[in-house]
């Protein structure tokens, strides 16, 4: 399955770095149908980026399982060192128990008025 959206990963280490990023060491495995054994498809450090994802990732513990949401992989080549760096990023994920960690805006969960309910309360406006 590898590092991709919808893959299930096991968390091995969590290191909060700032309010908007948390480094997570994780692995993704798949079951070999012939041997019945699990084989590792991906193992590495992934940066949880964004306030919501970083905060949620900071609360993970060793051994937790997550379902990857929006992910990205980028590479950067350093000509002087002649080295290519690969960066794995995660913008959202769900804990195995089903709680969502999308990079949401933190919008209110209060019931929203419908269009035909008349005047809006001014204290609910963002400005």
mmCIF file of C-alpha atoms in Angstrom:
data_model
loop_
_atom_site.group_PDB
_atom_site.id
_atom_site.type_symbol
_atom_site.label_atom_id
_atom_site.label_comp_id
_atom_site.label_asym_id
_atom_site.label_seq_id
_atom_site.Cartn_x
_atom_site.Cartn_y
_atom_site.Cartn_z
ATOM 1 C CA UNK A 1 0.000 0.000 0.000
ATOM 2 C CA UNK A 2 2.855 2.439 0.731
ATOM 3 C CA UNK A 3 2.662 6.094 1.742
ATOM 4 C CA UNK A 4 -0.589 7.310 0.182
ATOM 5 C CA UNK A 5 -4.029 8.649 1.025
ATOM 6 C CA UNK A 6 -6.147 6.008 2.733
ATOM 7 C CA UNK A 7 -3.213 3.902 3.944
ATOM 8 C CA UNK A 8 -3.128 2.772 7.580
ATOM 9 C CA UNK A 9 0.095 3.580 9.417
ATOM 10 C CA UNK A 10 1.534 2.683 12.807
ATOM 11 C CA UNK A 11 3.080 5.512 14.835
ATOM 12 C CA UNK A 12 6.495 4.852 16.386
ATOM 13 C CA UNK A 13 7.624 8.291 17.564
ATOM 14 C CA UNK A 14 6.140 11.798 17.842
ATOM 15 C CA UNK A 15 8.188 15.019 18.089
ATOM 16 C CA UNK A 16 6.324 18.362 18.248
ATOM 17 C CA UNK A 17 8.390 21.006 16.433
ATOM 18 C CA UNK A 18 6.163 24.131 16.429
ATOM 19 C CA UNK A 19 2.509 25.182 16.503
ATOM 20 C CA UNK A 20 2.195 24.294 12.816
ATOM 21 C CA UNK A 21 4.365 21.178 12.472
ATOM 22 C CA UNK A 22 4.926 17.868 14.239
ATOM 23 C CA UNK A 23 7.395 15.182 13.128
ATOM 24 C CA UNK A 24 6.004 11.637 13.233
ATOM 25 C CA UNK A 25 7.980 8.433 12.609
ATOM 26 C CA UNK A 26 5.601 5.867 11.136
ATOM 27 C CA UNK A 27 5.449 2.727 9.058
ATOM 28 C CA UNK A 28 2.979 1.214 6.590
ATOM 29 C CA UNK A 29 2.868 -2.557 6.049
ATOM 30 C CA UNK A 30 0.924 -4.952 3.853
ATOM 31 C CA UNK A 31 0.170 -8.643 4.236
ATOM 32 C CA UNK A 32 1.916 -11.026 1.829
ATOM 33 C CA UNK A 33 -0.842 -13.340 0.612
ATOM 34 C CA UNK A 34 1.551 -16.222 -0.032
ATOM 35 C CA UNK A 35 3.418 -16.260 3.273
ATOM 36 C CA UNK A 36 0.774 -14.628 5.497
ATOM 37 C CA UNK A 37 3.485 -12.347 6.935
ATOM 38 C CA UNK A 38 3.369 -8.558 7.018
ATOM 39 C CA UNK A 39 5.963 -6.758 4.880
ATOM 40 C CA UNK A 40 6.910 -3.137 5.387
ATOM 41 C CA UNK A 41 6.067 -0.883 2.430
ATOM 42 C CA UNK A 42 7.080 2.458 3.966
ATOM 43 C CA UNK A 43 8.996 3.594 7.011
ATOM 44 C CA UNK A 44 10.161 7.098 7.717
ATOM 45 C CA UNK A 45 9.591 10.513 9.192
ATOM 46 C CA UNK A 46 6.506 12.439 8.107
ATOM 47 C CA UNK A 47 5.871 16.094 8.895
ATOM 48 C CA UNK A 48 2.303 16.854 10.021
ATOM 49 C CA UNK A 49 1.745 20.341 8.626
ATOM 50 C CA UNK A 50 -0.919 22.871 9.575
ATOM 51 C CA UNK A 51 -2.174 23.943 12.969
ATOM 52 C CA UNK A 52 -4.952 21.337 13.241
ATOM 53 C CA UNK A 53 -2.917 18.389 11.916
ATOM 54 C CA UNK A 54 0.180 19.303 13.967
ATOM 55 C CA UNK A 55 -1.842 19.685 17.167
ATOM 56 C CA UNK A 56 -3.655 16.385 16.621
ATOM 57 C CA UNK A 57 -0.396 14.598 15.723
ATOM 58 C CA UNK A 58 1.268 15.935 18.882
ATOM 59 C CA UNK A 59 -1.357 13.983 20.856
ATOM 60 C CA UNK A 60 -0.459 10.653 19.230
ATOM 61 C CA UNK A 61 1.402 7.988 21.200
ATOM 62 C CA UNK A 62 3.742 5.178 20.214
ATOM 63 C CA UNK A 63 1.710 2.263 18.878
ATOM 64 C CA UNK A 64 -1.269 4.343 17.691
ATOM 65 C CA UNK A 65 -2.675 3.529 14.256
ATOM 66 C CA UNK A 66 -3.863 6.248 11.890
ATOM 67 C CA UNK A 67 -5.464 6.448 8.453
ATOM 68 C CA UNK A 68 -3.617 8.906 6.230
ATOM 69 C CA UNK A 69 -5.657 11.712 4.688
ATOM 70 C CA UNK A 70 -4.117 14.383 2.463
ATOM 71 C CA UNK A 71 -0.426 13.596 1.969
ATOM 72 C CA UNK A 72 2.364 14.827 -0.300
ATOM 73 C CA UNK A 73 5.924 13.872 -1.204
ATOM 74 C CA UNK A 74 8.491 16.346 -2.503
ATOM 75 C CA UNK A 75 12.177 16.158 -3.365
ATOM 76 C CA UNK A 76 14.908 18.772 -3.373
ATOM 77 C CA UNK A 77 18.333 18.324 -4.922
ATOM 78 C CA UNK A 78 21.338 20.069 -3.330
ATOM 79 C CA UNK A 79 23.902 20.622 -6.113
ATOM 80 C CA UNK A 80 26.768 21.433 -3.756
ATOM 81 C CA UNK A 81 26.348 18.262 -1.693
ATOM 82 C CA UNK A 82 25.043 16.191 -4.630
ATOM 83 C CA UNK A 83 22.264 14.834 -2.412
ATOM 84 C CA UNK A 84 18.523 14.532 -3.031
ATOM 85 C CA UNK A 85 16.294 15.126 -0.005
ATOM 86 C CA UNK A 86 12.839 13.526 0.088
ATOM 87 C CA UNK A 87 10.192 15.136 2.307
ATOM 88 C CA UNK A 88 6.986 13.352 3.322
ATOM 89 C CA UNK A 89 4.118 15.621 4.440
ATOM 90 C CA UNK A 90 0.740 14.901 6.007
ATOM 91 C CA UNK A 91 -1.980 17.559 6.055
ATOM 92 C CA UNK A 92 -4.776 15.448 7.568
ATOM 93 C CA UNK A 93 -5.384 12.030 9.087
ATOM 94 C CA UNK A 94 -7.889 10.076 11.140
ATOM 95 C CA UNK A 95 -7.069 8.192 14.299
ATOM 96 C CA UNK A 96 -8.066 4.529 14.126
ATOM 97 C CA UNK A 97 -10.952 5.285 16.489
ATOM 98 C CA UNK A 98 -12.428 7.486 13.730
ATOM 99 C CA UNK A 99 -11.779 11.004 15.025
ATOM 100 C CA UNK A 100 -11.006 13.332 12.132
ATOM 101 C CA UNK A 101 -7.934 15.545 11.891
ATOM 102 C CA UNK A 102 -8.395 17.500 8.730
ATOM 103 C CA UNK A 103 -6.848 20.901 8.471
ATOM 104 C CA UNK A 104 -10.225 22.450 9.223
ATOM 105 C CA UNK A 105 -10.893 26.056 10.072
ATOM 106 C CA UNK A 106 -12.203 25.294 13.553
ATOM 107 C CA UNK A 107 -15.668 26.525 12.608
ATOM 108 C CA UNK A 108 -18.354 26.624 15.256
ATOM 109 C CA UNK A 109 -20.480 23.530 15.761
ATOM 110 C CA UNK A 110 -23.474 25.671 16.786
ATOM 111 C CA UNK A 111 -26.559 25.222 14.622
ATOM 112 C CA UNK A 112 -26.341 27.649 11.730
ATOM 113 C CA UNK A 113 -29.360 29.796 10.861
ATOM 114 C CA UNK A 114 -31.018 29.171 7.535
ATOM 115 C CA UNK A 115 -31.392 31.902 4.936
ATOM 116 C CA UNK A 116 -35.051 32.590 5.697
ATOM 117 C CA UNK A 117 -34.714 33.036 9.470
ATOM 118 C CA UNK A 118 -34.594 36.841 9.259
ATOM 119 C CA UNK A 119 -31.850 39.038 10.686
ATOM 120 C CA UNK A 120 -28.443 37.641 11.580
ATOM 121 C CA UNK A 121 -26.939 38.347 14.970
ATOM 122 C CA UNK A 122 -24.001 40.781 14.512
ATOM 123 C CA UNK A 123 -21.818 39.037 17.123
ATOM 124 C CA UNK A 124 -21.573 36.001 14.811
ATOM 125 C CA UNK A 125 -19.949 37.989 12.000
ATOM 126 C CA UNK A 126 -16.192 37.508 11.525
ATOM 127 C CA UNK A 127 -15.486 41.266 11.245
#
